[in-house]
Short mmCIF file of C-alpha atoms in Angstrom, two decimals:
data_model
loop_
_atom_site.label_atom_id
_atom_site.label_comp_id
_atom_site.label_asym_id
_atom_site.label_seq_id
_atom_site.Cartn_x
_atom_site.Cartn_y
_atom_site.Cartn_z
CA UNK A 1 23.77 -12.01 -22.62
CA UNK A 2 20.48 -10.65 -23.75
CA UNK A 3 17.60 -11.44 -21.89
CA UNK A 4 14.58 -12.02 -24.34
CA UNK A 5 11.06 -12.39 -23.87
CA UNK A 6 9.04 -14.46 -21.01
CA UNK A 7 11.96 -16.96 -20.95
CA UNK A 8 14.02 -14.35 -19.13
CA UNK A 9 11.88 -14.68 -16.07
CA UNK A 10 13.36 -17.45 -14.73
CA UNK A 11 17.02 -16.28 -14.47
CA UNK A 12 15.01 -12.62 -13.19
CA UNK A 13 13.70 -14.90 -10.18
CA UNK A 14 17.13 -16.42 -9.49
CA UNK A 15 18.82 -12.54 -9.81
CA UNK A 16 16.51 -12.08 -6.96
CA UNK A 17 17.08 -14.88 -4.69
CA UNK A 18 21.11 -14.16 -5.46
CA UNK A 19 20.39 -10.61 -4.77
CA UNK A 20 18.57 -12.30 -1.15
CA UNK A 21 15.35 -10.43 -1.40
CA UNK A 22 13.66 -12.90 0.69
CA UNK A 23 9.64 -13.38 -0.04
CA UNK A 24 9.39 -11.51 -2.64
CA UNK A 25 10.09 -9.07 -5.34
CA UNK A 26 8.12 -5.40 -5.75
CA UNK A 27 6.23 -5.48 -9.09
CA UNK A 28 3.16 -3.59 -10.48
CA UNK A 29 3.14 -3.82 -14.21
CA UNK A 30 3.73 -6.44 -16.00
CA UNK A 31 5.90 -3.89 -19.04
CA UNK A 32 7.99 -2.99 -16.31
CA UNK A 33 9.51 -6.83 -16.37
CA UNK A 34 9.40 -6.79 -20.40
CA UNK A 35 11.39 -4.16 -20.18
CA UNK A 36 13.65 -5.55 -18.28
CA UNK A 37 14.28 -8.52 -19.89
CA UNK A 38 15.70 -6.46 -22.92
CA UNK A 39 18.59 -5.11 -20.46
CA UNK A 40 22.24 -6.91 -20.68
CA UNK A 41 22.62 -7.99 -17.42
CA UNK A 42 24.60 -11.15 -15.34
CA UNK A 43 22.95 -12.19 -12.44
CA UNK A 44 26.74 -11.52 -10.79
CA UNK A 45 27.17 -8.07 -12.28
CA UNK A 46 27.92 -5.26 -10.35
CA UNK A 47 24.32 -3.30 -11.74
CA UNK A 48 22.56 -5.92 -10.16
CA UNK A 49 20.70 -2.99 -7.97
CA UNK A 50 20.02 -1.30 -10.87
CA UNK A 51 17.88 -3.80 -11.85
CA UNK A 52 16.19 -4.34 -8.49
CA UNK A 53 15.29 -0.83 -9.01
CA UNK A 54 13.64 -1.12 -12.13
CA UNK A 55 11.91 -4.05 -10.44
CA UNK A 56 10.85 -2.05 -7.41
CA UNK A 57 7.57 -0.35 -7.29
CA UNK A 58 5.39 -1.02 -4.04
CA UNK A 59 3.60 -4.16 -4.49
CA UNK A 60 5.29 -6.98 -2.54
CA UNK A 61 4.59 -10.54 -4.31
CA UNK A 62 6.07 -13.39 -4.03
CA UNK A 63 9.17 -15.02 -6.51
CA UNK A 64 6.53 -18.45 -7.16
CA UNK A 65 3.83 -15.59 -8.18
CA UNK A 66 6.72 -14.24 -10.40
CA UNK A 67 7.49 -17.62 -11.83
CA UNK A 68 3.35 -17.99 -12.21
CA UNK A 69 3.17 -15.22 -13.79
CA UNK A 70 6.07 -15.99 -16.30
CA UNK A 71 3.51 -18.72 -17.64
CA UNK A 72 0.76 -16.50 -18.48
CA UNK A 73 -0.02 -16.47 -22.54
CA UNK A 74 2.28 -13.53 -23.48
CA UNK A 75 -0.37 -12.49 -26.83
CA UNK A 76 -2.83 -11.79 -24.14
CA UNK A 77 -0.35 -9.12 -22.18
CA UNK A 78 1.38 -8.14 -25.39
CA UNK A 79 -1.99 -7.77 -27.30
CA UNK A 80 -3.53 -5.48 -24.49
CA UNK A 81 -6.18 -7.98 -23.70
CA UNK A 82 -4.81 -8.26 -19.82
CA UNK A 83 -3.02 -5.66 -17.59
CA UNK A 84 -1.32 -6.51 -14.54
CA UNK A 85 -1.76 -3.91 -12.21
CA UNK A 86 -0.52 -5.14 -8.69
CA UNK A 87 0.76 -8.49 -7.14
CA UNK A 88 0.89 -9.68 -3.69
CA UNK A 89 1.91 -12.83 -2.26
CA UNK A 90 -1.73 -13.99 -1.80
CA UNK A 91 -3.79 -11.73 -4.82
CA UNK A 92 -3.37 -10.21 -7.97
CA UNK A 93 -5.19 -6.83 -9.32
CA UNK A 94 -5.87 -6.80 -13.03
CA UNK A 95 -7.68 -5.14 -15.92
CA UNK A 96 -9.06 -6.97 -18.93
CA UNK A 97 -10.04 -5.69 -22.32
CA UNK A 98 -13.39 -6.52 -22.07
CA UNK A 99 -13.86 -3.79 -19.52
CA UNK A 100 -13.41 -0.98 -21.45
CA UNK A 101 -15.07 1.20 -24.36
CA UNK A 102 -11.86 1.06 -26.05
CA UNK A 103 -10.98 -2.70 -25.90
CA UNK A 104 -7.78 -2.20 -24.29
CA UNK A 105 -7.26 -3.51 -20.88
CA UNK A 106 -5.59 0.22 -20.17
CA UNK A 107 -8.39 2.03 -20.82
CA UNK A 108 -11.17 0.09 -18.12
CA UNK A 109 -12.92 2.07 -15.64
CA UNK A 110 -12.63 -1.14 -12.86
CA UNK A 111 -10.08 -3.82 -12.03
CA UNK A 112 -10.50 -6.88 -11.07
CA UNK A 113 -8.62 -8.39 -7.57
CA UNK A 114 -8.53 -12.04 -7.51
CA UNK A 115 -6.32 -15.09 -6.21
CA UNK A 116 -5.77 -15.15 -9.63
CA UNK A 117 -6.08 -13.86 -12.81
CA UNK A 118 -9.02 -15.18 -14.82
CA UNK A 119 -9.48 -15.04 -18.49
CA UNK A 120 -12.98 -13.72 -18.90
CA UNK A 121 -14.17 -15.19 -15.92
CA UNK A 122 -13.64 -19.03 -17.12
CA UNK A 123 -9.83 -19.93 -17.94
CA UNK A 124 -7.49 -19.50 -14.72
CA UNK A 125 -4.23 -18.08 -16.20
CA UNK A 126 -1.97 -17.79 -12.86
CA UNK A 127 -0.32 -16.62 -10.57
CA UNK A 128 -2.59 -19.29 -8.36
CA UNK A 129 -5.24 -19.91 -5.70
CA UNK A 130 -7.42 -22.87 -5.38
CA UNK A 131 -11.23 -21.60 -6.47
CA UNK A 132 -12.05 -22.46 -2.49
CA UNK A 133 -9.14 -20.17 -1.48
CA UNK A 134 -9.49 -17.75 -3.90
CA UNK A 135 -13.49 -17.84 -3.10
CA UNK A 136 -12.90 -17.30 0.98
CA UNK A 137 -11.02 -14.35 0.43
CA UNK A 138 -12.69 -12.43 -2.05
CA UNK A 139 -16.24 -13.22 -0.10
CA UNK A 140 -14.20 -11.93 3.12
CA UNK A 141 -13.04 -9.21 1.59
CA UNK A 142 -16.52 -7.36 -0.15
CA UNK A 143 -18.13 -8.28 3.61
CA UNK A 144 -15.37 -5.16 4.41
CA UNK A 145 -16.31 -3.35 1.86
CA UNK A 146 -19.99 -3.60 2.71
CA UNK A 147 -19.34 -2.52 6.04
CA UNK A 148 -17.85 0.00 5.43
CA UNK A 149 -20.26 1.39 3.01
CA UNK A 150 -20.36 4.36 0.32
CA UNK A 151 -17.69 6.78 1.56
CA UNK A 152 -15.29 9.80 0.05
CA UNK A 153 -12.04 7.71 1.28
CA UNK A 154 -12.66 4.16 0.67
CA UNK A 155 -12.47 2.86 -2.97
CA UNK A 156 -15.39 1.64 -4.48
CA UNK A 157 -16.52 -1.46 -4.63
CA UNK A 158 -18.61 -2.25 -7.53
CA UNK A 159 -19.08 -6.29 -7.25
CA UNK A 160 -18.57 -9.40 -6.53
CA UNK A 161 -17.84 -11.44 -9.54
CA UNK A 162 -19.07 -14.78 -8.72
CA UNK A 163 -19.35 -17.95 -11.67
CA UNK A 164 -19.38 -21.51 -11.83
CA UNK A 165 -15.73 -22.26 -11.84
CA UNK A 166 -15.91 -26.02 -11.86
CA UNK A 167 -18.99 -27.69 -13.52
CA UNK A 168 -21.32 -29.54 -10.84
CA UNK A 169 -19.81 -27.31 -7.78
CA UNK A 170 -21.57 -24.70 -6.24
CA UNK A 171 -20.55 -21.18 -7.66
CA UNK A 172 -17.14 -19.26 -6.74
CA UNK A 173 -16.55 -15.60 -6.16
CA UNK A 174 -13.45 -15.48 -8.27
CA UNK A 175 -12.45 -12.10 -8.26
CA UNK A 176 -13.86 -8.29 -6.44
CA UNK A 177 -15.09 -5.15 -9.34
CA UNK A 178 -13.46 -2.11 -8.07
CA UNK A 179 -13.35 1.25 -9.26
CA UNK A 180 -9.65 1.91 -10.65
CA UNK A 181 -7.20 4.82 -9.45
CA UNK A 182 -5.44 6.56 -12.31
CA UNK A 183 -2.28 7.24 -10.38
CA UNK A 184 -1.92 4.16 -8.81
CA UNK A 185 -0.65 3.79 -5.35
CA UNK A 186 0.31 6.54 -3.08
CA UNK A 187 3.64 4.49 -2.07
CA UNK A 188 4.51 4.53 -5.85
CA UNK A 189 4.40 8.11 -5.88
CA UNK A 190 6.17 9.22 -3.09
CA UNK A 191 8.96 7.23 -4.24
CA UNK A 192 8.83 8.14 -7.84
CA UNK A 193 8.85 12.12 -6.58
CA UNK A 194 11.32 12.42 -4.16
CA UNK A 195 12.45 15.61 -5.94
CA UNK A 196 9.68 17.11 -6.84
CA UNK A 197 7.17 16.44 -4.15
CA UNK A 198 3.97 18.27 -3.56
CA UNK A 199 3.95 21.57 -1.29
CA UNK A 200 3.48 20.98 2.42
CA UNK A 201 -0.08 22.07 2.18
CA UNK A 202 -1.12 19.54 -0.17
CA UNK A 203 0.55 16.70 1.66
CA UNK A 204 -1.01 17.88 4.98
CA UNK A 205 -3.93 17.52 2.99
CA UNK A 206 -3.53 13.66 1.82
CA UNK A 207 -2.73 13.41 5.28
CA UNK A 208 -5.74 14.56 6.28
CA UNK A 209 -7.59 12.35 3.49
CA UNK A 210 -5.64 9.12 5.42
CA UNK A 211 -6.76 9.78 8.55
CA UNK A 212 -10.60 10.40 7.42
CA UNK A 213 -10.53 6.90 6.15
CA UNK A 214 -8.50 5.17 9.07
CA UNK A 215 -11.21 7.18 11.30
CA UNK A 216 -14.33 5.96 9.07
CA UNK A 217 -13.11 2.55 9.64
CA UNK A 218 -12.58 2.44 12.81
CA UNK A 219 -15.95 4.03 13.07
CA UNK A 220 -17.53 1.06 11.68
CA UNK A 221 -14.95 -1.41 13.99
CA UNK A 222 -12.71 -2.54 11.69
CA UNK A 223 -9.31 -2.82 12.22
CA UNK A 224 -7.52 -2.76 8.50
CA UNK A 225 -4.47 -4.71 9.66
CA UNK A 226 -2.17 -3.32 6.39
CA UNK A 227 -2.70 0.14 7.14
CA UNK A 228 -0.16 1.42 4.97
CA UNK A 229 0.74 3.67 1.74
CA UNK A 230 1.04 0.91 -0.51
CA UNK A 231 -2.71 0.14 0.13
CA UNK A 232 -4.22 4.08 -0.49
CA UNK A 233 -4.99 5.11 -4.03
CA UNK A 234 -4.11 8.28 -5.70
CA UNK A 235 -6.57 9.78 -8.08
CA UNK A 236 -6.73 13.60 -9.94
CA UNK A 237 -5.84 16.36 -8.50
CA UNK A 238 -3.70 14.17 -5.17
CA UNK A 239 -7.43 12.73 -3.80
CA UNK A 240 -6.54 10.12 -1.81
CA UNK A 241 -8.63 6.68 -1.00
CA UNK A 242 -7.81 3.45 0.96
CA UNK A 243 -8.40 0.09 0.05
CA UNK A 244 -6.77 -3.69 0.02
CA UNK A 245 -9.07 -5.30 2.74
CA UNK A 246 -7.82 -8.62 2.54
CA UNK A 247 -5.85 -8.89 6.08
CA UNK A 248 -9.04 -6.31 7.74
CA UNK A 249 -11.64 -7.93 10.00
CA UNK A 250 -13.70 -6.43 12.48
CA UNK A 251 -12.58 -4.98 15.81
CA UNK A 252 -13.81 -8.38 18.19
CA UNK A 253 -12.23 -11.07 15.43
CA UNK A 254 -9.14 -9.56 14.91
CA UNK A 255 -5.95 -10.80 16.48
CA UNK A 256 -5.48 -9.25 19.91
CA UNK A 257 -1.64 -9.75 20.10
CA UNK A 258 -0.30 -9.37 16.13
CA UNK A 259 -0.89 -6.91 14.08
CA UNK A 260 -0.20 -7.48 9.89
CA UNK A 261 1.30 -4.20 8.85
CA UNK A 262 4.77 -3.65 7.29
CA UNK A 263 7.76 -4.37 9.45
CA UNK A 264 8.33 -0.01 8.08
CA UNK A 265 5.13 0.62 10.13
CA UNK A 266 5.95 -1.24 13.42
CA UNK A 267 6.88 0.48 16.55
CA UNK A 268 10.19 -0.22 17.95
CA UNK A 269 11.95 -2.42 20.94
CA UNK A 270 11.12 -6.03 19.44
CA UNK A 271 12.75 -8.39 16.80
CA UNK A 272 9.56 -9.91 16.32
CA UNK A 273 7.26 -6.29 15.13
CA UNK A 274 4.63 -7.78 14.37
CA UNK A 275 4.02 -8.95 18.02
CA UNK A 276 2.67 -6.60 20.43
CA UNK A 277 0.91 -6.21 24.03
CA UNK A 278 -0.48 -2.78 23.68
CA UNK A 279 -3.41 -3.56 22.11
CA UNK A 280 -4.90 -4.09 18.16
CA UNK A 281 -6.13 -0.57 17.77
CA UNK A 282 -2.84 1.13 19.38
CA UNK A 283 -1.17 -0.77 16.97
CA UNK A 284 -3.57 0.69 14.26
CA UNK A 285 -2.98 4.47 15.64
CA UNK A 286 0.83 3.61 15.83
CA UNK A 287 0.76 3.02 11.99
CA UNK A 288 -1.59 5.84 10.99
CA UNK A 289 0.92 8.27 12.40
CA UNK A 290 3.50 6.21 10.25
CA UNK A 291 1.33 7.05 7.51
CA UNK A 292 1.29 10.56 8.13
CA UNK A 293 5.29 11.18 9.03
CA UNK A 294 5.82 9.23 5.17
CA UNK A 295 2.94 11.65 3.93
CA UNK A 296 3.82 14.60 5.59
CA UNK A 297 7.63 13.76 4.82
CA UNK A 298 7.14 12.97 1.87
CA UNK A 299 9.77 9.77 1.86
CA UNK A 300 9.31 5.73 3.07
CA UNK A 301 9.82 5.34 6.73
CA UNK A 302 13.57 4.07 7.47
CA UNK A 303 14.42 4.42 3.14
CA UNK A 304 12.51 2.72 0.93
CA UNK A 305 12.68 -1.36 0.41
CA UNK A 306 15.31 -1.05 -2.68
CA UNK A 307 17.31 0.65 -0.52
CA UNK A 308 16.48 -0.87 2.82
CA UNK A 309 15.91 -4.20 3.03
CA UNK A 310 13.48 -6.00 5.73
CA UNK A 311 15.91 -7.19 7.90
CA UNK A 312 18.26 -3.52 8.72
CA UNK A 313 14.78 -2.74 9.28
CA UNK A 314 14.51 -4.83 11.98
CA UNK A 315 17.54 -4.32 13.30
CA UNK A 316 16.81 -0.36 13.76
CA UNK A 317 13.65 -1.61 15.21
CA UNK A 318 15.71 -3.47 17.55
CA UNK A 319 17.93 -0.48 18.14
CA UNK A 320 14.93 1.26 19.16
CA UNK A 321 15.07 3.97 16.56
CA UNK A 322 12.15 5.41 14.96
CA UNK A 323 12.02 7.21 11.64
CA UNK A 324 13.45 10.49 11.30
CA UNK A 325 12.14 14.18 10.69
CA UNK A 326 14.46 16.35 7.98
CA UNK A 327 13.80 20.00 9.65
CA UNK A 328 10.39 21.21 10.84
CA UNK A 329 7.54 19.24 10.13
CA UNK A 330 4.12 21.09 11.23
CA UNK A 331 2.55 17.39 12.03
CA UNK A 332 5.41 16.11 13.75
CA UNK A 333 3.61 16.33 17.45
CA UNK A 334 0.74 14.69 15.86
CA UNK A 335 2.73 12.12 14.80
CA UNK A 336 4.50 11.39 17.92
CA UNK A 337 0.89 11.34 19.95
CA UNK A 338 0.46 8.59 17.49
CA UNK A 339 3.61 6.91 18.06
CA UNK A 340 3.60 7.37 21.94
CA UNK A 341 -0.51 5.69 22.55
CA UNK A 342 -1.51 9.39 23.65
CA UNK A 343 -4.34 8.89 20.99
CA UNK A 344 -7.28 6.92 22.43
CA UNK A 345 -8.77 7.07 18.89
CA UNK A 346 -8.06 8.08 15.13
CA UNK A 347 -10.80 10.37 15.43
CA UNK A 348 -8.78 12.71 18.07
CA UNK A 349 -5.67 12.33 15.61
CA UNK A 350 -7.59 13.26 12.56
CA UNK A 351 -9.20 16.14 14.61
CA UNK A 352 -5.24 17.54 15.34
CA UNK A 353 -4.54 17.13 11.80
CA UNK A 354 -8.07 18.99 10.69
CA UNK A 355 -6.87 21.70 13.53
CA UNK A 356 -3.02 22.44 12.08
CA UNK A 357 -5.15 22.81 8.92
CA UNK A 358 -7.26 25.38 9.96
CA UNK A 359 -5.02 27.69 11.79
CA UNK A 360 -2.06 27.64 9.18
CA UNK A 361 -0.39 30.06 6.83
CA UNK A 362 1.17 29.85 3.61
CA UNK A 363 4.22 31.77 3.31
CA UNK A 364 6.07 32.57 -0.53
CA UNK A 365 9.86 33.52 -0.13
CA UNK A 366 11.70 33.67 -3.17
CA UNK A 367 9.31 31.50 -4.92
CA UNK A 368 10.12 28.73 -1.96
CA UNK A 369 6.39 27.76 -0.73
CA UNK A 370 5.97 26.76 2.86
CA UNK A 371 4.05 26.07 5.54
CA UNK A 372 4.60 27.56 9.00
CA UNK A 373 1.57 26.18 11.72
CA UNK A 374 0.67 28.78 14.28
CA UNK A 375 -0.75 26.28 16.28
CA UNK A 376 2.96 24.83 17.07
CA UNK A 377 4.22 27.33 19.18
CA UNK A 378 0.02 28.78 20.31
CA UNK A 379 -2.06 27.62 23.20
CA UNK A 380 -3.67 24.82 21.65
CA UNK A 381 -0.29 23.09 21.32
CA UNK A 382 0.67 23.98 24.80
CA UNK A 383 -2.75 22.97 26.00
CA UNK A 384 -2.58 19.60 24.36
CA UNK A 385 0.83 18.64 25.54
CA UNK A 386 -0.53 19.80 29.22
CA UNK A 387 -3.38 17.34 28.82
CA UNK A 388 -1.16 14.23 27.71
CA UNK A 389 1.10 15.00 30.66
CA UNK A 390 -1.73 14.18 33.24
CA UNK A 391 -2.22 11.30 30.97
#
């Protein structure tokens, strides 16, 4: 059977729910789908993952925001007039023609984010959000951004796009202006890369760029809540900035005994992850050293969702394992300070990360780059591990 056009999505959505990927599918662009609605495919055949990978990038939505977006004027996608760049169960991250020099949605310099996507700021197209829900979260979300200000590591926020949405109602904030990332997430590319990823220098680097942003945040007391790859941006030359502030809030309203993050980015012992009892910003510390073992190793923390479904995540959670290290990793203690609450801040992680940095050497053997950290087996090592110990 050939699957044709926007029709298809509907038997795509019920591939998925056969194929029990519960919640949602993983989608970024909106020609990824077309695509695969040109592919011969039963919902029963055996390729079915084959599919699922196609599907799979690192932007969990939801299968109603699927079927939503399966309603959206096609001549609009088709014409280049709209871009969908990223979907989430609550949000959707777009481009629009109008945006750009070249009058292709491809080509703008800013995307919009959004409850949903609106057709030049008057005509709501879907996937959707009330104008009240879509208004509270976009208004929550630039208060974030404000706070945290002008900085190297957070994305920038350009505006808040606010219009009369219904005629005799106050105005909305329907969507937040922010500057776009050419490479798209940093999730995206670690999976797409897997055999060619960068040297161990440069990922100790993005590492580095991570933490710098975790510890500006927390700086400013906010707790991001989906501290995670699929929420930092990759631009030229592997610079690295966070963003997705939808599930942040500040240090005093956040949730003292839940913490949002990917069930990936949990700590083990519990069934329920997302719990906890060791506080919001050991939580946060817990996943920023989650962030740096998938940086650092260069692969998604227990195999990536297409592989790996939510729920054998749990159940290694349950286990008690935590993700594995393939050989030497020069970050691996900082990693496990992370993992272990030995870090009272981000700062002091980012600081160890900084220090392996400084004192390393790069090493060329038969045209084999790597990275071998004096400061492993040195007295700075051996003097941290004789601090935590008294800890």
């Amino acid at each position: 059977m050939d699957f044709d056009g926007w029709a298809a999505m509907t038997v795509l959505t019920e591939f998925l729910q056969i194929d029990k990927v519960r919640g949602g599918v993983f989608l970024s662009h909106l020609n990824v789908l077309l695509h695969c609605c040109q592919v011969q495919l039963s919902a029963s055949s055996p390729q079915n993952r084959g599919l699922f990978n196609v599907l799979y990038t690192q932007h969990p939505g939801s299968l109603s925001g699927l079927q939503a977006l399966s309603k959206m004027p096609p001549k609009l996608v088709a014409e280049g007039m709209i871009q969908i760049l990223g979907q989430t169960a609550n949000s959707v991250v777009y481009a629009v023609a109008d945006d750009s020099d070249t009058g292709r949605a491809r080509d703008s310099v800013s995307v919009l984010k959004g409850g949903t996507v609106w057709y030049r700021g008057r005509e709501a197209l879907g996937p959707g959000q009330s104008a009240e829900e879509s208004d509270e979260r976009a208004r929550k979300e630039a208060e974030i951004y404000e706070a945290l200000g002008k900085h190297d590591r957070i994305l920038n926020f350009i505006a808040l796009e606010v219009a009369d949405v219904d005629e005799g109602m106050e105005p909305k904030a329907w969507a937040l202006r922010l500057e776009r990332a050419p490479h798209g997430p940093l999730r995206d590319c670690i999976v797409s890369s897997q055999a060619n990823p960068p040297n161990v220098q440069t990922r100790l680097e993005m590492a580095i760029q991570f933490a710098e942003g975790v510890a500006h945040m927390h700086r400013h007391r906010v707790i991001w809540g989906d501290l995670s790859t699929r929420n930092a941006l990759l631009f030229d030359n592997c610079y690295v900035k966070l963003g997705d502030f939808a599930d942040s809030d500040v240090v005093d309203k956040y949730p003292n005994d839940w913490y949002g993050c990917e069930v990936r980015y949990c700590p083990p012992g519990s069934a329920r992850p997302n719990n906890h009892i060791v506080g919001t910003v050991n939580r946060e510390i817990f996943a920023l050293g989650t962030a740096i073992y998938e940086i650092t190793e260069w692969k998604v923390p227990y195999g990536p969702p297409v592989e790996v479904l939510e729920d054998e995540v749990i159940a290694a959670l349950v286990d008690g394992k935590l993700p594995e290290f393939n050989g030497d990793n020069a970050a691996e203690a900082v990693i496990r300070g992370c993992w272990e609450y030995k870090y009272k801040s981000s700062q002091q992680a980012l600081e160890d990360l900084q220090r392996l940095k400084g004192n390393s050497i790069r090493h060329n053997v038969g045209g084999v780059e790597s990275l071998k950290l004096l400061v492993l087996n040195g007295l700075e090592y051996m003097k941290r591990l004789f601090l935590w110990s008294k800890t």
